[in-house]
Short mmCIF file of C-alpha atoms in Angstrom, two decimals:
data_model
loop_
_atom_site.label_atom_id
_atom_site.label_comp_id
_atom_site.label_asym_id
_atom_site.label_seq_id
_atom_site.Cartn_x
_atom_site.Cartn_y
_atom_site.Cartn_z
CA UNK A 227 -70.93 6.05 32.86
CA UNK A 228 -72.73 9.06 34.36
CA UNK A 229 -69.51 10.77 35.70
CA UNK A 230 -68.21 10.40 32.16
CA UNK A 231 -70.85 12.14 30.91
CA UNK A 232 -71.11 14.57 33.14
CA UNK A 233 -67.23 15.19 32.52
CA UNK A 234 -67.71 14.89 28.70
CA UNK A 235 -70.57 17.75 29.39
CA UNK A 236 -68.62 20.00 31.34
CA UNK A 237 -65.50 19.96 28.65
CA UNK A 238 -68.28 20.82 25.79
CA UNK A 239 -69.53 23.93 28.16
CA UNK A 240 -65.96 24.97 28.63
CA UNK A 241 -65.16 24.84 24.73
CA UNK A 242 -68.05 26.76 24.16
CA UNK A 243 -67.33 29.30 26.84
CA UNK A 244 -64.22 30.26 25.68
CA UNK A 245 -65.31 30.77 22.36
CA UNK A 246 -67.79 33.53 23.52
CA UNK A 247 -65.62 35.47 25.90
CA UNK A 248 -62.19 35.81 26.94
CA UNK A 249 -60.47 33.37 29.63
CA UNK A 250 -59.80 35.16 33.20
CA UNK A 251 -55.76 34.36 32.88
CA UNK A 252 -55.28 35.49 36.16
CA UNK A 253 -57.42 32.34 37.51
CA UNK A 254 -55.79 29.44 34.63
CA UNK A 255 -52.48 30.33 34.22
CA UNK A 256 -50.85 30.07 37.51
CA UNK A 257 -51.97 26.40 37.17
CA UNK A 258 -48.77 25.35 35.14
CA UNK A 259 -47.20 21.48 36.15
CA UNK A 260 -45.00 20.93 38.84
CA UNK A 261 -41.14 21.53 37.43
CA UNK A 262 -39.51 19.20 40.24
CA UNK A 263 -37.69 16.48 37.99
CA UNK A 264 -37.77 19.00 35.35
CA UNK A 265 -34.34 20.98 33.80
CA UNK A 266 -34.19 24.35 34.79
CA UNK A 267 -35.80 26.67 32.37
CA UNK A 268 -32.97 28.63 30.51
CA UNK A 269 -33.31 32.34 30.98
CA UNK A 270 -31.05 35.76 30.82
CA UNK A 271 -31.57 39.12 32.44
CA UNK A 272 -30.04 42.08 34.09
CA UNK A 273 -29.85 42.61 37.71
CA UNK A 274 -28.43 44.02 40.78
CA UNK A 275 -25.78 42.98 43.00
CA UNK A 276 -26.25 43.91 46.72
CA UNK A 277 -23.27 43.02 47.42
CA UNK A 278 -21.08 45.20 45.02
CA UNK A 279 -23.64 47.99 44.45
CA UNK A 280 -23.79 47.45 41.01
CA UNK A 281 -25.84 46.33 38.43
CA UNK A 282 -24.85 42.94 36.48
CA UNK A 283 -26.28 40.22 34.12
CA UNK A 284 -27.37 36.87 35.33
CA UNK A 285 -28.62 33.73 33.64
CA UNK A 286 -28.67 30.03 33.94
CA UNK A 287 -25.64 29.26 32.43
CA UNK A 288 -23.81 31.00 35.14
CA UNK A 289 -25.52 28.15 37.83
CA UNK A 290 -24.65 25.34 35.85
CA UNK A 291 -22.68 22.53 37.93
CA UNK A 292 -23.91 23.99 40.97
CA UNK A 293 -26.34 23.70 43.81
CA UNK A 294 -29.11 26.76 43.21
CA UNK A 295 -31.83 28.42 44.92
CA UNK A 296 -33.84 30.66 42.99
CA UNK A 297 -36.43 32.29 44.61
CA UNK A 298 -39.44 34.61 43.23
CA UNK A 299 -40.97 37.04 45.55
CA UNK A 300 -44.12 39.09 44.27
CA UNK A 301 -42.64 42.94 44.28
CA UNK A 302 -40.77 45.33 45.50
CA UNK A 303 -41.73 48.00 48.30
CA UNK A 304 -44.04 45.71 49.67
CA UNK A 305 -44.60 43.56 53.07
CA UNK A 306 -43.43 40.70 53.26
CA UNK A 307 -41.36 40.34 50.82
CA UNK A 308 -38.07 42.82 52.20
CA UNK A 309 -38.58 40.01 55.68
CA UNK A 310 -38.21 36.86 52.99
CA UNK A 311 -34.90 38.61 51.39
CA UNK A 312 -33.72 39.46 54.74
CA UNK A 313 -34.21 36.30 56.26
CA UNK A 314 -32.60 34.27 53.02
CA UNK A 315 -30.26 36.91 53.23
CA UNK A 316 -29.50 36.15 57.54
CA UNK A 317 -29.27 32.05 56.22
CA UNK A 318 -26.53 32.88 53.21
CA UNK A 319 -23.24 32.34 54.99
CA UNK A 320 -24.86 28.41 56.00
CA UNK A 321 -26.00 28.24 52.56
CA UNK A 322 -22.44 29.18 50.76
CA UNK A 323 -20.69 27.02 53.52
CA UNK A 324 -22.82 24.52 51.68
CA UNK A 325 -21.66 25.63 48.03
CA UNK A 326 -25.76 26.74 47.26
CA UNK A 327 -25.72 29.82 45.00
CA UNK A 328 -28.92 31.80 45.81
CA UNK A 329 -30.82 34.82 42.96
CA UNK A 330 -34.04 36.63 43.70
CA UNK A 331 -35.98 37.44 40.95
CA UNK A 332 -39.30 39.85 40.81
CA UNK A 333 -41.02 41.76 38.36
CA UNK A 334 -39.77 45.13 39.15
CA UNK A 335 -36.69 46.63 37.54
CA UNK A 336 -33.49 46.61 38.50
CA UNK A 337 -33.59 50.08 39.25
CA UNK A 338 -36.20 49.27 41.69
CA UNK A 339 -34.33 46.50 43.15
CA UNK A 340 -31.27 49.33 44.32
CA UNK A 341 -33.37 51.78 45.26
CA UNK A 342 -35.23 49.40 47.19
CA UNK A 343 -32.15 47.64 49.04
CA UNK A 344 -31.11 51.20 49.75
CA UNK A 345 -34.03 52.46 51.35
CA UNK A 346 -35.24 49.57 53.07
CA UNK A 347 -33.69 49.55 56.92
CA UNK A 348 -34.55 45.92 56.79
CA UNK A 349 -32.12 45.06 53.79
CA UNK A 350 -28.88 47.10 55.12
CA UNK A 351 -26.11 44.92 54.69
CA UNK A 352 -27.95 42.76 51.84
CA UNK A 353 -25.58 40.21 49.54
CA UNK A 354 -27.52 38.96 47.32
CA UNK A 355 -28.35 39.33 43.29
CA UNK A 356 -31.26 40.19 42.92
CA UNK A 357 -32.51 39.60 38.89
CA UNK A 358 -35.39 42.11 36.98
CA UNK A 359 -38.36 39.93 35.40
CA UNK A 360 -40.24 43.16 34.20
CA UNK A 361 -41.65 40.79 31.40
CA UNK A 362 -42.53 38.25 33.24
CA UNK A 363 -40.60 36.09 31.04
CA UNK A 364 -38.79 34.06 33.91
CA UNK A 365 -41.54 33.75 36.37
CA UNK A 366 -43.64 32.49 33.27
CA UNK A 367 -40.90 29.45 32.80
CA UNK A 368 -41.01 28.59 36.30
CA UNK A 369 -44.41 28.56 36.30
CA UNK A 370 -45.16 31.14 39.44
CA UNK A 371 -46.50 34.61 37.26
CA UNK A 372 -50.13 35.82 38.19
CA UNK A 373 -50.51 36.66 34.44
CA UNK A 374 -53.77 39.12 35.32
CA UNK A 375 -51.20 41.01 37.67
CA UNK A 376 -47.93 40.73 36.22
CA UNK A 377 -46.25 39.49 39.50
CA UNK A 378 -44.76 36.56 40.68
CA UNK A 379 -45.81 33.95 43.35
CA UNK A 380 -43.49 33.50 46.63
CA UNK A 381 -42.04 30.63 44.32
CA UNK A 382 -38.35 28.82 45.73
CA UNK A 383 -36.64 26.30 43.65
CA UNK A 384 -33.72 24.31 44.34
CA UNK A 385 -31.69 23.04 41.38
CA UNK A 386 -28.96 20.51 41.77
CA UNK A 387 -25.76 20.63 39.63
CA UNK A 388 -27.36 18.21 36.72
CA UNK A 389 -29.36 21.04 36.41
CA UNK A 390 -32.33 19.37 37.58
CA UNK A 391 -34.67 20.62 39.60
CA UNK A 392 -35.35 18.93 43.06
CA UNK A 393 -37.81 20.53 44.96
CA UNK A 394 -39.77 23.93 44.64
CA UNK A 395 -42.36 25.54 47.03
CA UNK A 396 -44.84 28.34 45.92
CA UNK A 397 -47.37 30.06 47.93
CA UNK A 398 -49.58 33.14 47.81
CA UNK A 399 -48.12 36.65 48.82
CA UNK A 400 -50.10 36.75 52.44
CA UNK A 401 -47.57 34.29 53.75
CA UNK A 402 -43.76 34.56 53.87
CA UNK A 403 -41.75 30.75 53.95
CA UNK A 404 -39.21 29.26 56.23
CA UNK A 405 -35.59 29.52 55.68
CA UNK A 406 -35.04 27.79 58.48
CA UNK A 407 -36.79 24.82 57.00
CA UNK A 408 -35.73 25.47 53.89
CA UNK A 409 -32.15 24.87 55.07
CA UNK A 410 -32.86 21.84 55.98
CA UNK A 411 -34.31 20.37 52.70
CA UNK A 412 -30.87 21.42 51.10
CA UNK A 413 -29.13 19.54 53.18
CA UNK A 414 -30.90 16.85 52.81
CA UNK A 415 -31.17 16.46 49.16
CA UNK A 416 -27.44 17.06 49.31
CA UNK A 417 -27.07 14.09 51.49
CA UNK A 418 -29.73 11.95 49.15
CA UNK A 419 -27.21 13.35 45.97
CA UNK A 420 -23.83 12.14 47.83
CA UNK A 421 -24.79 9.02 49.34
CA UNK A 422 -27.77 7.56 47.28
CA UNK A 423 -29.73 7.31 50.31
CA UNK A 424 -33.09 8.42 51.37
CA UNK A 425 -34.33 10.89 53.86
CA UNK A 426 -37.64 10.16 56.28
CA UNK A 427 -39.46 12.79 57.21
CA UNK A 428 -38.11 15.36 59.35
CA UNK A 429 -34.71 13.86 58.87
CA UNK A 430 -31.55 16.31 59.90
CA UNK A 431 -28.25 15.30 59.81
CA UNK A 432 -27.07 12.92 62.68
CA UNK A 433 -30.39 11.18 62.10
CA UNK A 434 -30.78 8.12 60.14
CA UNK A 435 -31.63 7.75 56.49
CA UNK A 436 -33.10 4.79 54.60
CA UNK A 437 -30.28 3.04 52.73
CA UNK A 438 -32.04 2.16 49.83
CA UNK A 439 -29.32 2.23 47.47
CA UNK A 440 -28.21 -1.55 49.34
CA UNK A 441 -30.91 -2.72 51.79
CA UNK A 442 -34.28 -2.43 49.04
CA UNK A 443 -35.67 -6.37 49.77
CA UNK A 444 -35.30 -6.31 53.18
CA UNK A 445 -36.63 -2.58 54.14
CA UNK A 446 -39.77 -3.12 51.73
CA UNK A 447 -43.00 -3.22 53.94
CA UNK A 448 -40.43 -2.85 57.58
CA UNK A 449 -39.51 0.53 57.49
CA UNK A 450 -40.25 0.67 60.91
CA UNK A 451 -37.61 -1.94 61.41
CA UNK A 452 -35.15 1.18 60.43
CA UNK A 453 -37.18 4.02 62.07
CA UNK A 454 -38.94 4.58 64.74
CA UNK A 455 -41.95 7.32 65.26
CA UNK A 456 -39.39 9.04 67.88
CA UNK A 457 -36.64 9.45 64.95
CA UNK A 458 -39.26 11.03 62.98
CA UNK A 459 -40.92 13.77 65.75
CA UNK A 460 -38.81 14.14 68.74
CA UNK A 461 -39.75 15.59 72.17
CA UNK A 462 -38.16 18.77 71.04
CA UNK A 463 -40.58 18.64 67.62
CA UNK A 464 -43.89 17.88 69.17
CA UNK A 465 -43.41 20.78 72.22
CA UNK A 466 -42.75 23.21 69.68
CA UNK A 467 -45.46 22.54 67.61
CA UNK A 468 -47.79 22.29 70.65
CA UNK A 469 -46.50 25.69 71.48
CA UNK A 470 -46.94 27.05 68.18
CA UNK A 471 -50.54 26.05 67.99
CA UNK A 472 -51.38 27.09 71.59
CA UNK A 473 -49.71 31.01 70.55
CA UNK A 474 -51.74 31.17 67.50
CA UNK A 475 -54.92 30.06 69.61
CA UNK A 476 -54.43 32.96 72.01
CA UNK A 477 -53.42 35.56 70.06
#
């Protein structure tokens, strides 16, 4: 009974808080739900085409039916965002090998997005569409806009061709994410959409998957009857994660 009281309290000072000043939106409002299972949010805006060298409209009709990765990154002229487009950028050919259509979106314009791909050595060669959010409007429906700055959180999504949203990652701006890893996930929620079956940990293709979809009775509490530790964390996994440590240690 005390703890709800004490939660009971708390809501009555918040209600009365934000009746005598104004809410710090830049603390609440990046703390929308989680959109995996979720439609993807409808939306429609210019933007430019790396590829072509031209500007062009986007929106989600055009990525209905398909596999999609759309990925916010907080701004323009900036650090570590041009090494996150590059490095998407590097993965593309695996990722349209794998029928994945990929659009970066950020808060600038798309006049900044050109005159950024053109200036920025890292970016030479760039192919992807890049869409203009200088409203915030689409980084508000996926949930990822710092409302007190008007830019977006490194937010990546992954939409499958029902539409639906499978997966999405968001972090703050110090830290840049893993295509490599990323990659990975997409194939394996494409193997989960195909077959039915389900993915362990770590899973890559040529390991085994969980065949749920026939084997549900048996595999219930035994999972290790189907896996071991060593298909989950290989030789290969654990050295490079002991090396990873060991460099960040001594640097």
């Amino acid at each position: 009974m005390a703890c709800e009281k004490d939660t009971k309290q708390l809501a009555k000072e918040a209600e009365n808080k934000t009746q005598k000043e104004e809410v710090n939106m830049e603390n609440v409002q990046t703390q929308s739900g989680v959109l995996v299972l979720k439609e993807m949010p409808e939306f429609k805006a210019e933007a430019y085409n790396a590829e072509s060298g031209h500007y062009t409209e986007v929106s989600s009709e055009d990525y209905k039916g398909k596999w999609t990765v759309v990925c916010f990154y907080p701004a323009d002229f900036t650090f570590v965002c041009p090494t996150e487009i590059a490095a998407m950028n590097a993965a593309l050919p695996f990722l349209k090998e794998l029928g994945v259509e990929v659009l970066a979106v950020s808060t600038d314009t798309k006049f900044s997005h050109k005159r950024f791909v053109e200036t920025e050595p890292l970016l030479k060669d760039l192919k992807l569409t890049i869409a203009q959010d200088p409203t915030g409007e689409i980084s508000r429906k996926f949930g990822v806009l710092i409302e007190g700055a008007g830019l977006a959180l490194r937010g990546r999504f992954l939409i499958n061709p029902d539409g639906q949203i499978v997966a999405e990652e968001v972090q703050a701006p110090p830290v840049g994410r893993s295509v490599k890893e990323f990659l990975r996930q997409i194939i394996a929620h494409q193997h989960a959409y195909k077959t039915g079956e389900v993915c362990p940990a770590n899973w890559k293709p040529g390991k085994k998957t969980l065949p749920v979809n026939t084997d549900v009775e048996p595999m219930t509490g035994n999972v290790g009857g189907y896996v071991t530790i060593e298909d989950l964390i290989d030789e290969n996994d654990v050295k490079e994660m002991e090396e990873m440590v060991k460099a960040f240690k001594n640097a």
